[in-house]
């Protein structure tokens, strides 16, 4: 294998597939990137089994030549080294030449590297073929789906299924749900009527895909039995699904609420940020007190002191209520809604409460209060 | 004690003295800031014994009122809390009121905090009086002195004196020296003839002072027996001196060299940065090879590969020479010189070599080579 390639394009491709390569990979061969020059161009592949990414750098982009002076072939090269080298080199083009199956040279006018490489036969077979149900989402919709739910997934591995975003397509609606069992985020959007599936995709992988699709207009999703495939531009991302039943979250959103509070998002976030400076006893827990007299956020740390924040702009309906919650859960839920105002709906002191954008029914955030002593 | 203060000015003062407060202070009372309102204004003090900082916020800055509605007194308040509170509050002014000796309230229109505080009598007596020899340096000179030497001091505590910058004033010259015994940086500047001292100041504290004096024009230095005092604007910084003899570094700079290499600083730094990607066997060690054929930087990692970088622009005098060095030492020495070109002077393969700015004799960097096997 041999090719001379525009350095920027090579680096872009290496960086994309490098996202799948773990810093410490238990399977040594997966610390490499697979480079394959075939009739379509240079195909790069990176994988950590859970996540696999394949991208094609074509010979030409329109009239601009990207790869020239090439000979077909394939090899495996250490991902970190080849990416660092491509990043640090300075010329417009670099040349990679696999001398025999075990040594590659990479050079431009001033730099020359010799790198040991690994025979391509050692690389595992990865399943990157689309099967199952197909669906196309715009990048904007996909981003919204991930941004409004992924943060609520668990980051602990005790119940693997809770580290996922559950995606359910049924009767024309796609519902994305994430919960770590103390809070829940749910986003609903329309999809074609004939699309149907119910799968759990690791939330981290969804976030990774959202990052990778930046700059393209849409992403094609293929939902299979054991994997989900995302295709965009010249890149394919495959991620395994998480097996096991996703918990039933249908009844978590309270149908009716007894108290309603509408506030300015930024004012509330700032008040919480200040009040929680004193939430030292139970980290991040603050109290929200609502009554005819006003709305306050407060916290207390024994032997240190207390804080009290008045909310200036609000609309409250209901009797007096005091409720304690993890302020980080509430702040990230408000941020995910992304609206100027938010509406809280409470059932009672110890019941899960909802946070919504008053102008958008497609997304709902639910947070369980913290018991006060 | 009681005062209403312009929040920005209060925060600025708290941030300055907060630099002296360690994240985990073994002496509990030193996790507090001392606030003292007297006839001059509000005096803030922070200390970790090794470093003490005192700053005055005057009642007025020109015609602008900074502190109003005040009552004299003093107290100790947790540094992190009061600083975070002053940072997060939003109004222009905040009011602090010590209700009795143990509770302070801090409030503006929307926020109210109650903080436990500590009686001022519990604070240790700090010696912040100037004694000994006096010297004034411009901020530009002080910065240069620190930037060109501090990085070469040791960051290990085995030989405490090597964590210092040695400052020697003698016969009209101030010499700053730092060495971790594998490299040395020396900077010389003119001072008045009658100034004489030889002290070792922790390099970290010198860097801290350089950060604090940003924006003022000059710093007054008072060198005592056990401490050194830096005064600028309304702030005094005291730091302990490190006891013990500083090693004799007079003969470390070679008087004559047998090889001379002049190169462009940026080209060399970039070549080193690329070559050292392959310096995996001995971290950061690269080889510099000079001969009539050219100048190269190279590195080698067993079972991984090798790198080779051609230096395009150079002037070399001498026979062939190959020398190995810690690339980080050389890169930080070149950066400290801050010049477009640098000149290396070598004595031989295993002898310390010098790096200089060809246009500035006041500063010299010395690096000891690494043995090659």
PDB file of N, CA and C in Angstrom, chain A residues 80-81 84-85 88-90 109-117 267 270-271 273-275 277-278 280 301-310 312, chain B residues 80-81 84-85 88-90 109-117 267 270-271 273-275 277-278 280 301-310 312:
ATOM      1  N   UNK A  80      -2.903   6.388  17.861  1.00  0.00           N
ATOM      2  CA  UNK A  80      -2.420   7.621  18.499  1.00  0.00           C
ATOM      3  C   UNK A  80      -1.224   8.182  17.736  1.00  0.00           C
ATOM      4  N   UNK A  81      -0.279   7.295  17.386  1.00  0.00           N
ATOM      5  CA  UNK A  81       0.926   7.762  16.702  1.00  0.00           C
ATOM      6  C   UNK A  81       0.608   8.370  15.343  1.00  0.00           C
ATOM      7  N   UNK A  84      -1.210  11.725  15.803  1.00  0.00           N
ATOM      8  CA  UNK A  84      -0.305  12.778  16.286  1.00  0.00           C
ATOM      9  C   UNK A  84       0.651  13.224  15.182  1.00  0.00           C
ATOM     10  N   UNK A  85       1.167  12.255  14.438  1.00  0.00           N
ATOM     11  CA  UNK A  85       2.107  12.584  13.366  1.00  0.00           C
ATOM     12  C   UNK A  85       1.413  13.433  12.305  1.00  0.00           C
ATOM     13  N   UNK A  88       0.961  16.973  13.631  1.00  0.00           N
ATOM     14  CA  UNK A  88       2.139  17.815  13.850  1.00  0.00           C
ATOM     15  C   UNK A  88       2.909  18.132  12.573  1.00  0.00           C
ATOM     16  N   UNK A  89       2.730  17.322  11.536  1.00  0.00           N
ATOM     17  CA  UNK A  89       3.460  17.606  10.293  1.00  0.00           C
ATOM     18  C   UNK A  89       2.972  18.918   9.705  1.00  0.00           C
ATOM     19  N   UNK A  90       3.792  19.526   8.836  1.00  0.00           N
ATOM     20  CA  UNK A  90       3.467  20.881   8.419  1.00  0.00           C
ATOM     21  C   UNK A  90       3.171  21.051   6.942  1.00  0.00           C
ATOM     22  N   UNK A 109       8.482  16.710   3.127  1.00  0.00           N
ATOM     23  CA  UNK A 109       9.824  17.163   2.749  1.00  0.00           C
ATOM     24  C   UNK A 109      10.791  17.188   3.917  1.00  0.00           C
ATOM     25  N   UNK A 110      10.287  17.489   5.114  1.00  0.00           N
ATOM     26  CA  UNK A 110      11.239  17.681   6.216  1.00  0.00           C
ATOM     27  C   UNK A 110      11.250  16.552   7.234  1.00  0.00           C
ATOM     28  N   UNK A 111      10.142  15.817   7.364  1.00  0.00           N
ATOM     29  CA  UNK A 111      10.029  14.800   8.420  1.00  0.00           C
ATOM     30  C   UNK A 111       9.967  13.413   7.810  1.00  0.00           C
ATOM     31  N   UNK A 112      10.552  12.462   8.500  1.00  0.00           N
ATOM     32  CA  UNK A 112      10.385  11.081   8.062  1.00  0.00           C
ATOM     33  C   UNK A 112      10.217  10.182   9.282  1.00  0.00           C
ATOM     34  N   UNK A 113       9.163   9.403   9.270  1.00  0.00           N
ATOM     35  CA  UNK A 113       8.909   8.444  10.342  1.00  0.00           C
ATOM     36  C   UNK A 113       8.937   7.043   9.772  1.00  0.00           C
ATOM     37  N   UNK A 114       9.469   6.125  10.549  1.00  0.00           N
ATOM     38  CA  UNK A 114       9.310   4.700  10.253  1.00  0.00           C
ATOM     39  C   UNK A 114       8.469   4.120  11.367  1.00  0.00           C
ATOM     40  N   UNK A 115       7.377   3.473  11.025  1.00  0.00           N
ATOM     41  CA  UNK A 115       6.506   2.895  12.055  1.00  0.00           C
ATOM     42  C   UNK A 115       6.301   1.417  11.776  1.00  0.00           C
ATOM     43  N   UNK A 116       6.419   0.630  12.831  1.00  0.00           N
ATOM     44  CA  UNK A 116       6.045  -0.769  12.684  1.00  0.00           C
ATOM     45  C   UNK A 116       4.533  -0.844  12.503  1.00  0.00           C
ATOM     46  N   UNK A 117       4.075  -1.717  11.631  1.00  0.00           N
ATOM     47  CA  UNK A 117       2.633  -1.867  11.487  1.00  0.00           C
ATOM     48  C   UNK A 117       2.267  -3.348  11.576  1.00  0.00           C
ATOM     49  N   UNK A 267     -33.028  33.316  35.747  1.00  0.00           N
ATOM     50  CA  UNK A 267     -33.090  33.823  37.119  1.00  0.00           C
ATOM     51  C   UNK A 267     -33.052  32.656  38.105  1.00  0.00           C
ATOM     52  N   UNK A 270     -29.534  31.016  38.273  1.00  0.00           N
ATOM     53  CA  UNK A 270     -28.588  31.833  39.038  1.00  0.00           C
ATOM     54  C   UNK A 270     -28.875  31.759  40.531  1.00  0.00           C
ATOM     55  N   UNK A 271     -30.142  31.802  40.896  1.00  0.00           N
ATOM     56  CA  UNK A 271     -30.499  31.729  42.320  1.00  0.00           C
ATOM     57  C   UNK A 271     -30.076  30.384  42.909  1.00  0.00           C
ATOM     58  N   UNK A 273     -27.659  28.468  41.791  1.00  0.00           N
ATOM     59  CA  UNK A 273     -26.193  28.444  41.810  1.00  0.00           C
ATOM     60  C   UNK A 273     -25.665  29.143  43.071  1.00  0.00           C
ATOM     61  N   UNK A 274     -26.292  30.276  43.420  1.00  0.00           N
ATOM     62  CA  UNK A 274     -25.849  30.989  44.625  1.00  0.00           C
ATOM     63  C   UNK A 274     -26.260  30.244  45.885  1.00  0.00           C
ATOM     64  N   UNK A 275     -27.504  29.798  45.946  1.00  0.00           N
ATOM     65  CA  UNK A 275     -27.999  29.154  47.174  1.00  0.00           C
ATOM     66  C   UNK A 275     -27.195  27.900  47.485  1.00  0.00           C
ATOM     67  N   UNK A 277     -24.208  27.220  47.223  1.00  0.00           N
ATOM     68  CA  UNK A 277     -22.899  27.420  47.860  1.00  0.00           C
ATOM     69  C   UNK A 277     -22.956  26.976  49.321  1.00  0.00           C
ATOM     70  N   UNK A 278     -24.131  27.017  49.910  1.00  0.00           N
ATOM     71  CA  UNK A 278     -24.283  26.615  51.316  1.00  0.00           C
ATOM     72  C   UNK A 278     -24.899  25.224  51.462  1.00  0.00           C
ATOM     73  N   UNK A 280     -23.792  22.333  51.838  1.00  0.00           N
ATOM     74  CA  UNK A 280     -22.608  21.510  52.104  1.00  0.00           C
ATOM     75  C   UNK A 280     -22.955  20.211  52.813  1.00  0.00           C
ATOM     76  N   UNK A 301     -26.079  24.753  55.886  1.00  0.00           N
ATOM     77  CA  UNK A 301     -24.973  23.855  56.210  1.00  0.00           C
ATOM     78  C   UNK A 301     -24.700  24.008  57.699  1.00  0.00           C
ATOM     79  N   UNK A 302     -24.814  22.909  58.442  1.00  0.00           N
ATOM     80  CA  UNK A 302     -24.664  23.012  59.891  1.00  0.00           C
ATOM     81  C   UNK A 302     -23.266  23.517  60.223  1.00  0.00           C
ATOM     82  N   UNK A 303     -23.166  24.410  61.172  1.00  0.00           N
ATOM     83  CA  UNK A 303     -21.914  25.028  61.626  1.00  0.00           C
ATOM     84  C   UNK A 303     -21.258  25.929  60.592  1.00  0.00           C
ATOM     85  N   UNK A 304     -21.914  26.108  59.453  1.00  0.00           N
ATOM     86  CA  UNK A 304     -21.328  27.018  58.459  1.00  0.00           C
ATOM     87  C   UNK A 304     -22.252  28.205  58.217  1.00  0.00           C
ATOM     88  N   UNK A 305     -23.509  27.912  57.909  1.00  0.00           N
ATOM     89  CA  UNK A 305     -24.431  29.015  57.688  1.00  0.00           C
ATOM     90  C   UNK A 305     -25.561  28.629  56.765  1.00  0.00           C
ATOM     91  N   UNK A 306     -26.208  29.637  56.188  1.00  0.00           N
ATOM     92  CA  UNK A 306     -27.372  29.379  55.348  1.00  0.00           C
ATOM     93  C   UNK A 306     -27.464  30.426  54.252  1.00  0.00           C
ATOM     94  N   UNK A 307     -28.249  30.093  53.226  1.00  0.00           N
ATOM     95  CA  UNK A 307     -28.461  31.026  52.125  1.00  0.00           C
ATOM     96  C   UNK A 307     -29.950  31.139  51.859  1.00  0.00           C
ATOM     97  N   UNK A 308     -30.359  32.269  51.319  1.00  0.00           N
ATOM     98  CA  UNK A 308     -31.762  32.482  50.993  1.00  0.00           C
ATOM     99  C   UNK A 308     -31.855  33.407  49.782  1.00  0.00           C
ATOM    100  N   UNK A 309     -32.520  32.924  48.735  1.00  0.00           N
ATOM    101  CA  UNK A 309     -32.613  33.680  47.492  1.00  0.00           C
ATOM    102  C   UNK A 309     -34.065  33.942  47.156  1.00  0.00           C
ATOM    103  N   UNK A 310     -34.396  35.213  46.942  1.00  0.00           N
ATOM    104  CA  UNK A 310     -35.755  35.564  46.516  1.00  0.00           C
ATOM    105  C   UNK A 310     -35.860  35.461  44.998  1.00  0.00           C
ATOM    106  N   UNK A 312     -37.719  36.877  41.890  1.00  0.00           N
ATOM    107  CA  UNK A 312     -38.493  38.106  41.672  1.00  0.00           C
ATOM    108  C   UNK A 312     -39.690  37.862  40.747  1.00  0.00           C
TER     109      UNK A 312
ATOM    110  N   UNK B  80     -13.140  30.476  50.893  1.00  0.00           N
ATOM    111  CA  UNK B  80     -13.790  29.956  49.692  1.00  0.00           C
ATOM    112  C   UNK B  80     -15.243  30.430  49.624  1.00  0.00           C
ATOM    113  N   UNK B  81     -15.951  30.338  50.760  1.00  0.00           N
ATOM    114  CA  UNK B  81     -17.359  30.722  50.754  1.00  0.00           C
ATOM    115  C   UNK B  81     -17.550  32.196  50.433  1.00  0.00           C
ATOM    116  N   UNK B  84     -16.701  32.855  46.753  1.00  0.00           N
ATOM    117  CA  UNK B  84     -17.733  32.329  45.846  1.00  0.00           C
ATOM    118  C   UNK B  84     -18.998  33.173  45.913  1.00  0.00           C
ATOM    119  N   UNK B  85     -19.380  33.565  47.123  1.00  0.00           N
ATOM    120  CA  UNK B  85     -20.592  34.369  47.292  1.00  0.00           C
ATOM    121  C   UNK B  85     -20.433  35.710  46.576  1.00  0.00           C
ATOM    122  N   UNK B  88     -20.719  35.186  42.822  1.00  0.00           N
ATOM    123  CA  UNK B  88     -22.008  34.797  42.245  1.00  0.00           C
ATOM    124  C   UNK B  88     -23.106  35.840  42.427  1.00  0.00           C
ATOM    125  N   UNK B  89     -22.944  36.742  43.397  1.00  0.00           N
ATOM    126  CA  UNK B  89     -23.984  37.750  43.597  1.00  0.00           C
ATOM    127  C   UNK B  89     -24.031  38.671  42.379  1.00  0.00           C
ATOM    128  N   UNK B  90     -25.156  39.369  42.223  1.00  0.00           N
ATOM    129  CA  UNK B  90     -25.339  40.084  40.953  1.00  0.00           C
ATOM    130  C   UNK B  90     -25.444  41.594  41.095  1.00  0.00           C
ATOM    131  N   UNK B 109     -30.016  42.933  47.293  1.00  0.00           N
ATOM    132  CA  UNK B 109     -31.486  42.999  47.270  1.00  0.00           C
ATOM    133  C   UNK B 109     -32.128  41.621  47.182  1.00  0.00           C
ATOM    134  N   UNK B 110     -31.468  40.679  46.496  1.00  0.00           N
ATOM    135  CA  UNK B 110     -32.152  39.409  46.263  1.00  0.00           C
ATOM    136  C   UNK B 110     -31.610  38.242  47.083  1.00  0.00           C
ATOM    137  N   UNK B 111     -30.349  38.340  47.503  1.00  0.00           N
ATOM    138  CA  UNK B 111     -29.722  37.196  48.176  1.00  0.00           C
ATOM    139  C   UNK B 111     -29.400  37.543  49.617  1.00  0.00           C
ATOM    140  N   UNK B 112     -29.513  36.555  50.485  1.00  0.00           N
ATOM    141  CA  UNK B 112     -29.066  36.774  51.864  1.00  0.00           C
ATOM    142  C   UNK B 112     -28.381  35.517  52.371  1.00  0.00           C
ATOM    143  N   UNK B 113     -27.173  35.704  52.879  1.00  0.00           N
ATOM    144  CA  UNK B 113     -26.423  34.596  53.456  1.00  0.00           C
ATOM    145  C   UNK B 113     -26.177  34.870  54.925  1.00  0.00           C
ATOM    146  N   UNK B 114     -26.224  33.819  55.721  1.00  0.00           N
ATOM    147  CA  UNK B 114     -25.739  33.901  57.094  1.00  0.00           C
ATOM    148  C   UNK B 114     -24.532  32.987  57.175  1.00  0.00           C
ATOM    149  N   UNK B 115     -23.426  33.515  57.615  1.00  0.00           N
ATOM    150  CA  UNK B 115     -22.214  32.694  57.710  1.00  0.00           C
ATOM    151  C   UNK B 115     -21.663  32.751  59.118  1.00  0.00           C
ATOM    152  N   UNK B 116     -21.326  31.590  59.662  1.00  0.00           N
ATOM    153  CA  UNK B 116     -20.609  31.586  60.930  1.00  0.00           C
ATOM    154  C   UNK B 116     -19.229  32.178  60.699  1.00  0.00           C
ATOM    155  N   UNK B 117     -18.742  32.969  61.646  1.00  0.00           N
ATOM    156  CA  UNK B 117     -17.396  33.493  61.494  1.00  0.00           C
ATOM    157  C   UNK B 117     -16.601  33.256  62.772  1.00  0.00           C
ATOM    158  N   UNK B 267      11.365  26.801  14.340  1.00  0.00           N
ATOM    159  CA  UNK B 267      11.595  25.617  13.513  1.00  0.00           C
ATOM    160  C   UNK B 267      12.123  24.469  14.378  1.00  0.00           C
ATOM    161  N   UNK B 270       9.341  23.041  16.689  1.00  0.00           N
ATOM    162  CA  UNK B 270       8.402  22.186  15.952  1.00  0.00           C
ATOM    163  C   UNK B 270       9.035  20.845  15.585  1.00  0.00           C
ATOM    164  N   UNK B 271      10.295  20.870  15.172  1.00  0.00           N
ATOM    165  CA  UNK B 271      10.977  19.618  14.813  1.00  0.00           C
ATOM    166  C   UNK B 271      11.094  18.713  16.035  1.00  0.00           C
ATOM    167  N   UNK B 273       9.108  18.755  18.671  1.00  0.00           N
ATOM    168  CA  UNK B 273       7.755  18.302  19.018  1.00  0.00           C
ATOM    169  C   UNK B 273       7.358  17.098  18.169  1.00  0.00           C
ATOM    170  N   UNK B 274       7.708  17.132  16.880  1.00  0.00           N
ATOM    171  CA  UNK B 274       7.371  15.997  16.021  1.00  0.00           C
ATOM    172  C   UNK B 274       8.251  14.793  16.315  1.00  0.00           C
ATOM    173  N   UNK B 275       9.553  15.017  16.439  1.00  0.00           N
ATOM    174  CA  UNK B 275      10.472  13.888  16.628  1.00  0.00           C
ATOM    175  C   UNK B 275      10.150  13.153  17.918  1.00  0.00           C
ATOM    176  N   UNK B 277       7.501  12.425  19.311  1.00  0.00           N
ATOM    177  CA  UNK B 277       6.373  11.485  19.268  1.00  0.00           C
ATOM    178  C   UNK B 277       6.885  10.047  19.312  1.00  0.00           C
ATOM    179  N   UNK B 278       8.115   9.843  18.848  1.00  0.00           N
ATOM    180  CA  UNK B 278       8.683   8.490  18.864  1.00  0.00           C
ATOM    181  C   UNK B 278       9.679   8.277  20.002  1.00  0.00           C
ATOM    182  N   UNK B 280       9.574   7.091  22.903  1.00  0.00           N
ATOM    183  CA  UNK B 280       8.764   6.375  23.886  1.00  0.00           C
ATOM    184  C   UNK B 280       9.612   5.574  24.869  1.00  0.00           C
ATOM    185  N   UNK B 301      11.937   4.340  19.108  1.00  0.00           N
ATOM    186  CA  UNK B 301      11.239   3.550  20.121  1.00  0.00           C
ATOM    187  C   UNK B 301      11.284   2.107  19.683  1.00  0.00           C
ATOM    188  N   UNK B 302      11.845   1.251  20.512  1.00  0.00           N
ATOM    189  CA  UNK B 302      12.012  -0.132  20.096  1.00  0.00           C
ATOM    190  C   UNK B 302      10.640  -0.751  19.845  1.00  0.00           C
ATOM    191  N   UNK B 303      10.523  -1.516  18.808  1.00  0.00           N
ATOM    192  CA  UNK B 303       9.291  -2.196  18.386  1.00  0.00           C
ATOM    193  C   UNK B 303       8.198  -1.254  17.914  1.00  0.00           C
ATOM    194  N   UNK B 304       8.474   0.036  17.889  1.00  0.00           N
ATOM    195  CA  UNK B 304       7.449   0.964  17.406  1.00  0.00           C
ATOM    196  C   UNK B 304       7.917   1.657  16.134  1.00  0.00           C
ATOM    197  N   UNK B 305       9.106   2.265  16.190  1.00  0.00           N
ATOM    198  CA  UNK B 305       9.596   2.936  15.004  1.00  0.00           C
ATOM    199  C   UNK B 305      10.553   4.055  15.330  1.00  0.00           C
ATOM    200  N   UNK B 306      10.729   4.947  14.370  1.00  0.00           N
ATOM    201  CA  UNK B 306      11.697   6.018  14.563  1.00  0.00           C
ATOM    202  C   UNK B 306      11.235   7.261  13.819  1.00  0.00           C
ATOM    203  N   UNK B 307      11.830   8.399  14.211  1.00  0.00           N
ATOM    204  CA  UNK B 307      11.514   9.659  13.548  1.00  0.00           C
ATOM    205  C   UNK B 307      12.804  10.352  13.168  1.00  0.00           C
ATOM    206  N   UNK B 308      12.737  11.162  12.149  1.00  0.00           N
ATOM    207  CA  UNK B 308      13.910  11.908  11.709  1.00  0.00           C
ATOM    208  C   UNK B 308      13.459  13.230  11.107  1.00  0.00           C
ATOM    209  N   UNK B 309      13.961  14.336  11.657  1.00  0.00           N
ATOM    210  CA  UNK B 309      13.554  15.670  11.234  1.00  0.00           C
ATOM    211  C   UNK B 309      14.761  16.440  10.724  1.00  0.00           C
ATOM    212  N   UNK B 310      14.658  16.957   9.510  1.00  0.00           N
ATOM    213  CA  UNK B 310      15.725  17.801   8.975  1.00  0.00           C
ATOM    214  C   UNK B 310      15.514  19.241   9.418  1.00  0.00           C
ATOM    215  N   UNK B 312      16.119  22.943   8.399  1.00  0.00           N
ATOM    216  CA  UNK B 312      16.441  23.573   7.117  1.00  0.00           C
ATOM    217  C   UNK B 312      17.429  24.730   7.295  1.00  0.00           C
TER     218      UNK B 312
END
